[in-house]
Coordinates of N, CA and C and ligand atoms in Angstrom, one line a residue:
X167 N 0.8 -1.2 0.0 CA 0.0 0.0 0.0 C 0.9 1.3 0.0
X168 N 2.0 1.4 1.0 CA 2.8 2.0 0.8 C 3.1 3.1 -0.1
X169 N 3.6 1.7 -0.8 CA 4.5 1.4 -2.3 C 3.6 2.9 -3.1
X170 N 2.5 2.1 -3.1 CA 1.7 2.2 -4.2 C 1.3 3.6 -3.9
X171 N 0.8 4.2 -2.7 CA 1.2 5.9 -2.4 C 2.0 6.7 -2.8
X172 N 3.3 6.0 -2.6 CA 4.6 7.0 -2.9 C 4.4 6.8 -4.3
X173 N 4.2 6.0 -5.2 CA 4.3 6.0 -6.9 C 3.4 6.8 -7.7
X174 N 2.4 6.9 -6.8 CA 1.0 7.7 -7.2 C 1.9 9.2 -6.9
X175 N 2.1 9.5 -5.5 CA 2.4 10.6 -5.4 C 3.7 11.4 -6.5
X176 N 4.7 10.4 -6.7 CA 5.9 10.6 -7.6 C 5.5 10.7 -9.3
X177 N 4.5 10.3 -9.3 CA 3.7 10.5 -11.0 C 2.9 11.8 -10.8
X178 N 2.3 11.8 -9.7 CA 1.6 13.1 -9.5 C 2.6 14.5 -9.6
X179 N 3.6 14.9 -8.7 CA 4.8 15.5 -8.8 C 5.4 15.7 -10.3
X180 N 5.4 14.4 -11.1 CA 6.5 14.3 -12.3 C 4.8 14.6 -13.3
X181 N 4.2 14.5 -13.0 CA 2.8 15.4 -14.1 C 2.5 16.9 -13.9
X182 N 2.9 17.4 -12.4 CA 2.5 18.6 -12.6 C 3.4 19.3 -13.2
X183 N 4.9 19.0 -13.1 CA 5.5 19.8 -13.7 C 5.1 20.3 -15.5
X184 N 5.0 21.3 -15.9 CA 3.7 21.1 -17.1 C 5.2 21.0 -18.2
X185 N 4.3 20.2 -19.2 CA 4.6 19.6 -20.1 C 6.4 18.8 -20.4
X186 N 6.6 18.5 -19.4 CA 8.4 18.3 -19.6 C 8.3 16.5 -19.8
X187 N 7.4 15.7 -18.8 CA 8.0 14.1 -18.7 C 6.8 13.8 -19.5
X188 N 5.6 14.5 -19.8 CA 4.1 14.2 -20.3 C 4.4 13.8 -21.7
X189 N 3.8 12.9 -22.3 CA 3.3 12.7 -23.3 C 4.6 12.3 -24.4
X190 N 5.4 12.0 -23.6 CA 7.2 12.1 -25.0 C 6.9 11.0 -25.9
X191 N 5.4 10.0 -25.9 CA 5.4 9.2 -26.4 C 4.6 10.2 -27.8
X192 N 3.8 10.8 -27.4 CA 3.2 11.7 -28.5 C 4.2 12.7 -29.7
X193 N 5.4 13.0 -29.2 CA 6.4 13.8 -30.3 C 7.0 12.4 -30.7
X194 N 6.8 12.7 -32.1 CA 7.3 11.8 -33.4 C 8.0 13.1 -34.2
X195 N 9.1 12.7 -35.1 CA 9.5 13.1 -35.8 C 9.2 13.9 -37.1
X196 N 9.3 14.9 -37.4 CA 8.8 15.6 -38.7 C 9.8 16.5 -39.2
X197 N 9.6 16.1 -40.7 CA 10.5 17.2 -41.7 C 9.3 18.7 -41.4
X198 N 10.2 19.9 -41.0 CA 9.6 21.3 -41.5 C 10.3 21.8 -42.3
X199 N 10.3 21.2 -43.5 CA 11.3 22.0 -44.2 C 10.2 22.6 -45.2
X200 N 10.4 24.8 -45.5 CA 9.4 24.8 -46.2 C 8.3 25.5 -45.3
X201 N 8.3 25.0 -43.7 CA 7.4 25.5 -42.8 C 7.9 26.5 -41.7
X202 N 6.9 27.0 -40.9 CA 7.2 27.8 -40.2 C 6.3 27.3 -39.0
X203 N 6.7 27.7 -37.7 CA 5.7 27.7 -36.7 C 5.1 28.8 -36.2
X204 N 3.8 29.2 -36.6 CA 3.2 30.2 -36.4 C 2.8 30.6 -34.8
X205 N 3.2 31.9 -34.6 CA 2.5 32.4 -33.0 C 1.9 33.3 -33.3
X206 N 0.2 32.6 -33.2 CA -0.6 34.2 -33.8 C -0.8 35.3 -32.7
X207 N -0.6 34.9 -31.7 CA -1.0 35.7 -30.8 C -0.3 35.5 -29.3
X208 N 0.1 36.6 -28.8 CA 0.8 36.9 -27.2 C 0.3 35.9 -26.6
X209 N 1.2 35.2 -26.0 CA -0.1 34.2 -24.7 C 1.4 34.0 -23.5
X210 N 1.1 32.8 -22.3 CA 1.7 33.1 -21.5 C 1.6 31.2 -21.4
X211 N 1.0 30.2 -22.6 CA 0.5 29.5 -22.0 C 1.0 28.5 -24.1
X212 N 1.4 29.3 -24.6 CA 1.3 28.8 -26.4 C 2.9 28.6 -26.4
X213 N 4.1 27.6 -26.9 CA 5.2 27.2 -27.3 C 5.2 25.9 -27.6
X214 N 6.2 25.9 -28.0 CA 6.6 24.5 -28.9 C 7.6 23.7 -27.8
X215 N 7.6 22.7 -27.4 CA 8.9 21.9 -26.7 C 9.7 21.2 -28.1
X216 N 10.8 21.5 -27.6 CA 12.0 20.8 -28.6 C 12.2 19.2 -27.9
X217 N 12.6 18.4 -28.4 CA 13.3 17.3 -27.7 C 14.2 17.1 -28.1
X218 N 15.7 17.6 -27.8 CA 16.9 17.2 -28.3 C 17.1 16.4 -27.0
X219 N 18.1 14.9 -27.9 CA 18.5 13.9 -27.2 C 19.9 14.3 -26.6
X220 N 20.5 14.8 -25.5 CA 21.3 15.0 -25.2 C 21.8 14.1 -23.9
X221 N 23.0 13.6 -24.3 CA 23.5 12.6 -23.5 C 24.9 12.7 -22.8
X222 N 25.5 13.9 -22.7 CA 26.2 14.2 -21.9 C 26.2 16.0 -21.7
X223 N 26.9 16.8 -21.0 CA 27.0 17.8 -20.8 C 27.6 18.9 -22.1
X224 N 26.9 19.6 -22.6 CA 27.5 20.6 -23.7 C 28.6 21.6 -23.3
X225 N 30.0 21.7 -24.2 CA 30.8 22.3 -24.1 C 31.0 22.9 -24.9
X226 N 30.3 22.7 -26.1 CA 30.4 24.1 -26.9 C 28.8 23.8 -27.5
X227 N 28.3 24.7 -28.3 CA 27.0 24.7 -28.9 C 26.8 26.1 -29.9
X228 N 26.2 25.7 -31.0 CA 25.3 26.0 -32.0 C 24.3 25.7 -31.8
X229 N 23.5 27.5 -31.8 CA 22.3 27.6 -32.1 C 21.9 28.1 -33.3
X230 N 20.5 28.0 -34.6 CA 20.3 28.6 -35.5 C 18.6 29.0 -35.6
X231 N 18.4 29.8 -36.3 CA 17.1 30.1 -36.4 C 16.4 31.1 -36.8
X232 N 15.3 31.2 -37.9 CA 14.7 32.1 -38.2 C 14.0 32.6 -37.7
X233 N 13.7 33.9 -37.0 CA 12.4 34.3 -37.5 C 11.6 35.8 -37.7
X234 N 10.1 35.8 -37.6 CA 10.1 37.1 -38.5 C 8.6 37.5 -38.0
X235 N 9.4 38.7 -37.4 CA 7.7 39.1 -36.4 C 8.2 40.9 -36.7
X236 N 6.6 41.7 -36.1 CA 6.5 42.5 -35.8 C 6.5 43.4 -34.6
X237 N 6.6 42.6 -34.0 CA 6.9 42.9 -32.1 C 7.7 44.4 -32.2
X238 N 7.5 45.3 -31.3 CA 8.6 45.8 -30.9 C 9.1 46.4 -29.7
X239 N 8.5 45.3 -28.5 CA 8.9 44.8 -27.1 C 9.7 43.8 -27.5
X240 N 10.5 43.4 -26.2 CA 11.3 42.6 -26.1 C 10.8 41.0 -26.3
X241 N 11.5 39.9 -27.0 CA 10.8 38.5 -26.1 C 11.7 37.3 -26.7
X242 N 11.3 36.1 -26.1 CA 12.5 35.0 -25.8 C 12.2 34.6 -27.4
X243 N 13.6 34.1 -28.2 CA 13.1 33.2 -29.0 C 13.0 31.5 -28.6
X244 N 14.0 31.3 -27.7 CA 14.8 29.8 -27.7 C 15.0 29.8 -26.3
X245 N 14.4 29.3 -25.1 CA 14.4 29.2 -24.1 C 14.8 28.0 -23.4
X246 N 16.0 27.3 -23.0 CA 16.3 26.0 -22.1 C 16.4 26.3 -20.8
X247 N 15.7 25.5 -20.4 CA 16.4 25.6 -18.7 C 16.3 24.4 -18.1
X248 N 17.3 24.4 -17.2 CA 17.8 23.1 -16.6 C 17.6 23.2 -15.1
X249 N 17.6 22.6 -14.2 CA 16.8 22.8 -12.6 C 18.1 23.7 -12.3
X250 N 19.3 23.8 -12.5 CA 20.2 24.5 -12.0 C 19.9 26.1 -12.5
X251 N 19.6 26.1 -13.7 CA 19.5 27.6 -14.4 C 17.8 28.0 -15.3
X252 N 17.2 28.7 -14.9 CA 16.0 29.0 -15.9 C 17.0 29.2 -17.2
X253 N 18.0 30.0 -17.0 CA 18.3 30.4 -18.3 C 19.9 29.7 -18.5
X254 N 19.7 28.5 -19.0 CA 21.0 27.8 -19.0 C 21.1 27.8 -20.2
X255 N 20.2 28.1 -21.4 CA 20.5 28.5 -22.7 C 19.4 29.5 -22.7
X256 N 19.4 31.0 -23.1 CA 18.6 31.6 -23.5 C 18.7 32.4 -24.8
X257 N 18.0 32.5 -25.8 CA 18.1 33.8 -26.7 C 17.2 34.6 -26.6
X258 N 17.7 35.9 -26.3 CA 16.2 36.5 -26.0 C 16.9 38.0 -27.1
X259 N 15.6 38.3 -27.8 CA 15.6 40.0 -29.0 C 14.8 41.4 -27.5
X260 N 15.9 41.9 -27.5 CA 15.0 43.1 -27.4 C 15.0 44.3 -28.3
X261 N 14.8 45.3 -28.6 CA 14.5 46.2 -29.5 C 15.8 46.5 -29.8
X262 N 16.8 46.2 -29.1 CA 18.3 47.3 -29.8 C 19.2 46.0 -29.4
X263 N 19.0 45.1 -28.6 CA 20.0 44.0 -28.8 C 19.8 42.9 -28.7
X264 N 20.5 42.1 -28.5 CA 20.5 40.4 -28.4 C 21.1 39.9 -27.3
X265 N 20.1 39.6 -26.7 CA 20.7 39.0 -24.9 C 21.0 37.2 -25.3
X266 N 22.1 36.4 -25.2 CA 22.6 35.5 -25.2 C 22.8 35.1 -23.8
X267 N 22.3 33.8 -22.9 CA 22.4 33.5 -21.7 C 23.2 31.9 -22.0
X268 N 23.7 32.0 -21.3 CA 24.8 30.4 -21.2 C 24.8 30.5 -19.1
X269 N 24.3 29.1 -18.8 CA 24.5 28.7 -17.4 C 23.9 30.1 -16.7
X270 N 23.0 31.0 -16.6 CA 22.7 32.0 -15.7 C 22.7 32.8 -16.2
X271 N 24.3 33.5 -16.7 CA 24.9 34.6 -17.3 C 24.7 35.2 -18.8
X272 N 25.1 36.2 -18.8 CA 24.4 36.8 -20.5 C 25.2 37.8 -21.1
X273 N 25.3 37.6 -22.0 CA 26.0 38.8 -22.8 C 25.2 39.3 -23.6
X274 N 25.6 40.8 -24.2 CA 24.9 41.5 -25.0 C 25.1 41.6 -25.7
X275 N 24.5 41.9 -27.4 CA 24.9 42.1 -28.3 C 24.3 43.5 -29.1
X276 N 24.9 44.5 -29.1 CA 24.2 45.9 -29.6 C 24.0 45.7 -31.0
X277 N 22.8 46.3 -31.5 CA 22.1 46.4 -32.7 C 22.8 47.6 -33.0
X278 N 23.7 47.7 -34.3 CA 23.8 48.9 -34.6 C 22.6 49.7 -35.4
X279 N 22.0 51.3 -35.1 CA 20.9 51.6 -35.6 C 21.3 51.4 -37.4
X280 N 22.3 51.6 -37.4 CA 22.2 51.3 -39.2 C 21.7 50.2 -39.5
X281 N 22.6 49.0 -38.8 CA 22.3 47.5 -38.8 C 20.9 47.6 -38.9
X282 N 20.3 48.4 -38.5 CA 18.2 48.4 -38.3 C 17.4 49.3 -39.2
X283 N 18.4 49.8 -39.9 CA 17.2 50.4 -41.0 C 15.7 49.7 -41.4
X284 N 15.2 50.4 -40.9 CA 13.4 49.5 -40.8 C 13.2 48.8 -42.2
X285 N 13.5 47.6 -42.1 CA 12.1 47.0 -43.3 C 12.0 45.6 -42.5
X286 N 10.4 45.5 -42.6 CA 10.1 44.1 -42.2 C 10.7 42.9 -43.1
X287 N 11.5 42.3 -42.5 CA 11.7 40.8 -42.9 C 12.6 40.0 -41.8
X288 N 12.7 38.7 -42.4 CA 12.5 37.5 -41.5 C 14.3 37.6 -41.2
X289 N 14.6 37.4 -40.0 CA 16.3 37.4 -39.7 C 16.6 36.4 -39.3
X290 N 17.8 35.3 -39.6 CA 18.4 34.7 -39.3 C 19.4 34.6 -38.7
X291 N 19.5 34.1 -37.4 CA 20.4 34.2 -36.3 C 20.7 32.8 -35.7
X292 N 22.5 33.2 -36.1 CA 23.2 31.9 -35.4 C 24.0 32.2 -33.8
X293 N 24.2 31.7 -33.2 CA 24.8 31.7 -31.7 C 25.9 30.7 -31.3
X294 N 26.5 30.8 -31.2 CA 27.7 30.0 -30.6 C 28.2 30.4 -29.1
X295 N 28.9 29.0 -28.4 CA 29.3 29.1 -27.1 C 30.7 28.1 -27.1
X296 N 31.6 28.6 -26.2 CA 32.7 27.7 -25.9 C 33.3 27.3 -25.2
X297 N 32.9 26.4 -24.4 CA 33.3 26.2 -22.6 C 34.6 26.7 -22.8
X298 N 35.6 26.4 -23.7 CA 37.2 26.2 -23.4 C 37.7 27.8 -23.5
X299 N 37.1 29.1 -24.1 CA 37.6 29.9 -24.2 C 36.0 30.8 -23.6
X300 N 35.0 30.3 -23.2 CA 34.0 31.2 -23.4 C 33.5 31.8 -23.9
X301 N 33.7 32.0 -25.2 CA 33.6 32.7 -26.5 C 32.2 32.2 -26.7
X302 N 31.5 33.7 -27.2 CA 30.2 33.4 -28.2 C 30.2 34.1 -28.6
X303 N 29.6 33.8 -29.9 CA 29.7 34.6 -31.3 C 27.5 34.6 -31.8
X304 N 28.0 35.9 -32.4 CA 26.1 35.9 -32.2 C 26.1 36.6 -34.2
X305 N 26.0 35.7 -35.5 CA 25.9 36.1 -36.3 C 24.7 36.5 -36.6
X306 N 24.0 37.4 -37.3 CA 22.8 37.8 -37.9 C 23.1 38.0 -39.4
X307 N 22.4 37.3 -40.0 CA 22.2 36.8 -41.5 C 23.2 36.9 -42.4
X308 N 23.9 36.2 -41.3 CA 25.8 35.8 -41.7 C 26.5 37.0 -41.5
X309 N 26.1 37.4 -40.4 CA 27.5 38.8 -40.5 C 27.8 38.2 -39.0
X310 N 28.9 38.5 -38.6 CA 29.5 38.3 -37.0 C 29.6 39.8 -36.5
X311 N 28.6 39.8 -34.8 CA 28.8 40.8 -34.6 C 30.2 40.6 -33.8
X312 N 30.6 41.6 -32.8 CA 32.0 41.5 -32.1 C 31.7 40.5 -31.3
X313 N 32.9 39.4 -30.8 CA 32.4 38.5 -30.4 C 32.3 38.5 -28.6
X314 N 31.9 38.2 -27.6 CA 31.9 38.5 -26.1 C 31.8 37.2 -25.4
X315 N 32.1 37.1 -24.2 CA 32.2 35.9 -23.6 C 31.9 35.9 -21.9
X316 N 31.9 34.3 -21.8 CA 30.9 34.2 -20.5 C 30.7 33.0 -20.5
X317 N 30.9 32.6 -19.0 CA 31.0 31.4 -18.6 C 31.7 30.0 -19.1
X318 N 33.3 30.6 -18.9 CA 34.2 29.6 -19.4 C 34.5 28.3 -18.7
X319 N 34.5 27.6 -18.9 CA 35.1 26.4 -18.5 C 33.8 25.4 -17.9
X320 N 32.9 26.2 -18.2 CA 31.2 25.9 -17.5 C 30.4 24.4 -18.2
X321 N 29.7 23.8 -17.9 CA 29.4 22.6 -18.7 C 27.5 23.0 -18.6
X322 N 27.2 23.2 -19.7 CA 25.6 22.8 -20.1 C 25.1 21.7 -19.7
X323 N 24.5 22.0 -19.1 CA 23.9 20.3 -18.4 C 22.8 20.2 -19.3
X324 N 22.3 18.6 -19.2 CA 21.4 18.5 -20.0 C 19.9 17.7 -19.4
X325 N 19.9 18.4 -18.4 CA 18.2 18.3 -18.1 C 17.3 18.8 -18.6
X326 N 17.5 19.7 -19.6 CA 17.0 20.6 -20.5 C 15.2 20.3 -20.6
X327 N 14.6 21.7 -20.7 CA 13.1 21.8 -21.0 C 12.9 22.4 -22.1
X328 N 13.2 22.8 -23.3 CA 13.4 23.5 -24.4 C 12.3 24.1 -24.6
X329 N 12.0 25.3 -24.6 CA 10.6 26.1 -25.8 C 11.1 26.8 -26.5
X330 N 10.7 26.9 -27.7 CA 10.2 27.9 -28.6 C 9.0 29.0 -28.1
X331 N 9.4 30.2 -28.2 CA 8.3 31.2 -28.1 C 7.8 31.8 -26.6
X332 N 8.6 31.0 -25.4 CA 8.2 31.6 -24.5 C 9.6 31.8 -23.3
X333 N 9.6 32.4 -22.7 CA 10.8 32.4 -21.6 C 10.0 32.0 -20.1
X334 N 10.9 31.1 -20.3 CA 10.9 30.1 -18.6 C 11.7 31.3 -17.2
X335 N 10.8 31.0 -16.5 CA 11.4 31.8 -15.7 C 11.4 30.7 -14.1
X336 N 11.0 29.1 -14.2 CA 11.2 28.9 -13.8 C 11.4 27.4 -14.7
X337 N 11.9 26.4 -14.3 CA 12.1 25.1 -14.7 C 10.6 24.3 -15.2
X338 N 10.8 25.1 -16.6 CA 9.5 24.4 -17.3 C 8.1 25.3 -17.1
X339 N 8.2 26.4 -16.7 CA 7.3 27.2 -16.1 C 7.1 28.6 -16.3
X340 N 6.5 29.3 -15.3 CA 6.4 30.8 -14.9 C 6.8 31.5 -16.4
X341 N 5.9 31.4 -17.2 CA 6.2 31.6 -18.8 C 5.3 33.5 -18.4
X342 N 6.2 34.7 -19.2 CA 5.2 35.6 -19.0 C 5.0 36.5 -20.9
X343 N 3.7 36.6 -20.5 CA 3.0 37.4 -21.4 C 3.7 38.3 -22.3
X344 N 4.1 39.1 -21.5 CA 5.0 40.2 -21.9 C 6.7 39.7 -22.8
X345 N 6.8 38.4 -22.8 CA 7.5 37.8 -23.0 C 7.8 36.8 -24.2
X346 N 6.7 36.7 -24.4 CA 6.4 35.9 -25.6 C 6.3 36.1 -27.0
X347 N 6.4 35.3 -27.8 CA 6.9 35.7 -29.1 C 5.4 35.8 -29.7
X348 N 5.4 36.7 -30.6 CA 4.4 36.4 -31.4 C 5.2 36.6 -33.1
X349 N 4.9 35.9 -34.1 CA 5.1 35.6 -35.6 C 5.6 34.4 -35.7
X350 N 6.7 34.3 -36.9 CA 7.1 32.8 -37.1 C 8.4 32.7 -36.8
X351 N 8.5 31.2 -36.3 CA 10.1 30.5 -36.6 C 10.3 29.5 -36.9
X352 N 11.3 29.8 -37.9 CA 11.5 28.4 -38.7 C 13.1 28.0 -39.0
X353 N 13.6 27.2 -39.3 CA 15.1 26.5 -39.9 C 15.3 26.6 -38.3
X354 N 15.6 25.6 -36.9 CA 15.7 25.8 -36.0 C 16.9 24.6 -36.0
X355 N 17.9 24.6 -35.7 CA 18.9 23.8 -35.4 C 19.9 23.9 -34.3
X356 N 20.9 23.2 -33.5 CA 21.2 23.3 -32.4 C 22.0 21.6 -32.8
X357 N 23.4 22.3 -32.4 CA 24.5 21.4 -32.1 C 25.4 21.5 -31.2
X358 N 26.2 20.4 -31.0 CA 26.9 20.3 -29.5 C 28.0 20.5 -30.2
X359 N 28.4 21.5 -31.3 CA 29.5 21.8 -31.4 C 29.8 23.5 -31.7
X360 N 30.9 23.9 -31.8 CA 30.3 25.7 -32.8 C 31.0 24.9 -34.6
X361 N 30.3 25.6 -35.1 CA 30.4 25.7 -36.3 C 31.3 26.3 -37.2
X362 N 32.3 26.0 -38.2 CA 33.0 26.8 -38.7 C 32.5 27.9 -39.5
X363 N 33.4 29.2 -39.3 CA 32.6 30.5 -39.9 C 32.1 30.2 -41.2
X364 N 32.8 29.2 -41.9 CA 32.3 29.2 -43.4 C 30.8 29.2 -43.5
X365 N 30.3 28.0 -42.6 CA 29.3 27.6 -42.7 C 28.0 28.7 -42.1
X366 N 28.6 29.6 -40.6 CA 27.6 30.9 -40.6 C 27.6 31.8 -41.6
X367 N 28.6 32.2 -42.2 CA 28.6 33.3 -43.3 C 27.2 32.7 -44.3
X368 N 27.4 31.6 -44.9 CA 26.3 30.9 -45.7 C 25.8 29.9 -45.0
X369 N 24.7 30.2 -44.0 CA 24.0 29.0 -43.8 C 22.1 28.8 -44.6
X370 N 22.8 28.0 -45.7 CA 21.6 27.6 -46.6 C 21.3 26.4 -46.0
X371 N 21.8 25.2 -46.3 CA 21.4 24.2 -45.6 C 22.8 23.8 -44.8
X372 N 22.0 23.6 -43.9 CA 23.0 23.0 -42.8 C 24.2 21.7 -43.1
X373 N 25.6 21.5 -42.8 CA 26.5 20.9 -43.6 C 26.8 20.1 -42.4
X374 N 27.0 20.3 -41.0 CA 27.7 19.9 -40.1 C 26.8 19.1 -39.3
X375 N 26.9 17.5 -39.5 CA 26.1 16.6 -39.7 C 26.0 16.0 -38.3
X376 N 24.9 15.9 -37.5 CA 24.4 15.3 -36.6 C 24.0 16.2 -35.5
X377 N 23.4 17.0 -35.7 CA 22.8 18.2 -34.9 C 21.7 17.6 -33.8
X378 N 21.5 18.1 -32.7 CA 21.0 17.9 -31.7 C 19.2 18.2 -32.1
X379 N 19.2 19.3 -32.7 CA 17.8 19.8 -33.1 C 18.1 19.9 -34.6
X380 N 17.0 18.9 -35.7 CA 18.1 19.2 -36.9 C 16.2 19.7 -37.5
X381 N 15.9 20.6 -37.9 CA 14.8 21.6 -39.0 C 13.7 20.6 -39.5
X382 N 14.8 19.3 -40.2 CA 14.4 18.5 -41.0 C 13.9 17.0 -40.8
X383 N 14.2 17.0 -39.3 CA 13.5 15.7 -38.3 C 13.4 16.1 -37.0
X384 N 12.1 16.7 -36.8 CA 12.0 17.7 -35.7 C 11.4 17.0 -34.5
X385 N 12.0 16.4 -33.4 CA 11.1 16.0 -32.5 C 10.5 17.0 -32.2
X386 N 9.2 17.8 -31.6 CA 8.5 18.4 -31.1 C 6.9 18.4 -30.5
X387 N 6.5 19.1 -29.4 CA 5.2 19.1 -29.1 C 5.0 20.6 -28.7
X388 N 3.8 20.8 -30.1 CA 2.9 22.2 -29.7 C 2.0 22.2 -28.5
X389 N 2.3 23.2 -27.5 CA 1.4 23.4 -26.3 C 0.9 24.7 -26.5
X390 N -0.6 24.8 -26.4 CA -1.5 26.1 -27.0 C -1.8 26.6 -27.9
X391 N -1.5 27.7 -28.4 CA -1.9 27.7 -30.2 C -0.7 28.2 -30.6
X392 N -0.4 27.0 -31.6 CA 0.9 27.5 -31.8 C -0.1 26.8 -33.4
X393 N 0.8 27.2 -34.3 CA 0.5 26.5 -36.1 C 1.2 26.3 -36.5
X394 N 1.4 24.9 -37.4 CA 2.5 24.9 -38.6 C 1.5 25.0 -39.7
X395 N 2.9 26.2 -40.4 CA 2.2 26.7 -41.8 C 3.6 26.7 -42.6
X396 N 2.6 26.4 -43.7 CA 3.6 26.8 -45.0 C 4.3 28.3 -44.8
X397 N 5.3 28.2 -45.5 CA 6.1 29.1 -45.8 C 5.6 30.2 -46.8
Ligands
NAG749 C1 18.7 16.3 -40.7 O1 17.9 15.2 -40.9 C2 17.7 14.9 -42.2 C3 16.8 13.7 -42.3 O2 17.2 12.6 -41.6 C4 19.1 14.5 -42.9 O3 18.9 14.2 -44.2 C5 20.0 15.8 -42.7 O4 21.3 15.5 -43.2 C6 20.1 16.2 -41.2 N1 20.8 17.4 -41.2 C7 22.1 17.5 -40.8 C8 22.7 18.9 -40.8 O5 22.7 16.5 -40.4

């Protein structure tokens, strides 16, 4: 009887955490190639979970990803957090720069106002990290801004809760409003290595083979209204 208390209670515990241990039978693999995931609207409660298979601690990492909104508040694109850190990987846009989080810590990246001559379209942004020198590099549609660094010698753990579209503020959680992405992201990739510049200067299709999140076999589960749409 015991037994059978504590197991109830330990399923109960490992369900309320929202959407992390639930349903991993339900994400199957899909090509989006072509597609985008639509956020029609601000919510506090709408993202996508990634499931990258990660089997030991990340020391360096590539992140990649489209996308293309109107916003012009701040908000997360790519949120991981690990029970040690809400923001053990973050990318978050705000109006003039690009906040990059590795293990807690964050660097910045200034928008130069030229760099922002207004026209609406979709930006592609790669990210890199490097336990061994701390280095990250934050390219936007292949250009490298100056590169800054943080948290060297540090190891990515991989308890990881991944979203798309909302920022964790606690482990799998406390997602806020004000925070959230609204438009599309698409071409989303993520590897346990950094990438050679060749490959950020042109990144058409991805060359550096075995990516953790690969665009083109996407484990994932939409939570709230999120859409996949054509391109
Ligand atoms: C992503 O997965 C597809 C389908 O298995 C594969 O063809 C492609 O090479 C993978 N991408 C990379 C960069 O390895």
């Amino acid at each position: 009887m015991e037994k059978d208390r504590l197991l109830l209670c330990t399923v109960l515990v490992i369900f309320s955490i929202p959407g992390i241990w639930t349903n991993t039978d339900e994400a199957s693999f899909h090509d989006l190639e072509g597609k985008a995931f639509v956020f029609p609207k601000p919510s506090a409660d709408s993202y996508v979970l990634l499931k990258p298979k990660l089997d030991q601690n990340l020391r360096q990492l590539t992140l990649c990803l489209r996308f293309f909104t109107d916003l012009t508040r701040g908000f997360s694109l790519f949120s991981a957090a690990s029970r040690d850190h809400d923001n053990e990987i973050l990318l978050f846009r705000n109006p003039h720069d690009f906040e990059m989080w590795v293990g807690g810590e964050y660097v910045s990246f200034s928008l130069s106002p030229l760099l922002e001559i207004f026209h609406l379209r979709s930006e592609l942004v790669c990210t890199t990290w490097d336990s061994a020198t701390g280095i990250i590099q934050l390219w936007l549609d292949g250009q490298r801004l100056p590169r800054r660094g943080a948290m060297k010698g540090y190891e990515v753990k991989t308890d990881l809760v991944v979203m798309l579209g909302q920022d964790q503020d606690s482990y799998g959680g406390k997602l806020d409003v004000k925070q959230s992405f609204v438009g599309e992201i698409s071409e989303v990739y993520l590897w346990d290595k950094v990438l050679p510049a060749e490959e950020l200067t042109d990144f058409q299709t991805p060359i550096t083979p075995n990516p953790k999140v690969n665009w083109t076999l996407l484990k994932f589960e939409i939570r709230g209204y999120v859409q996949t749409e054509l391109l």
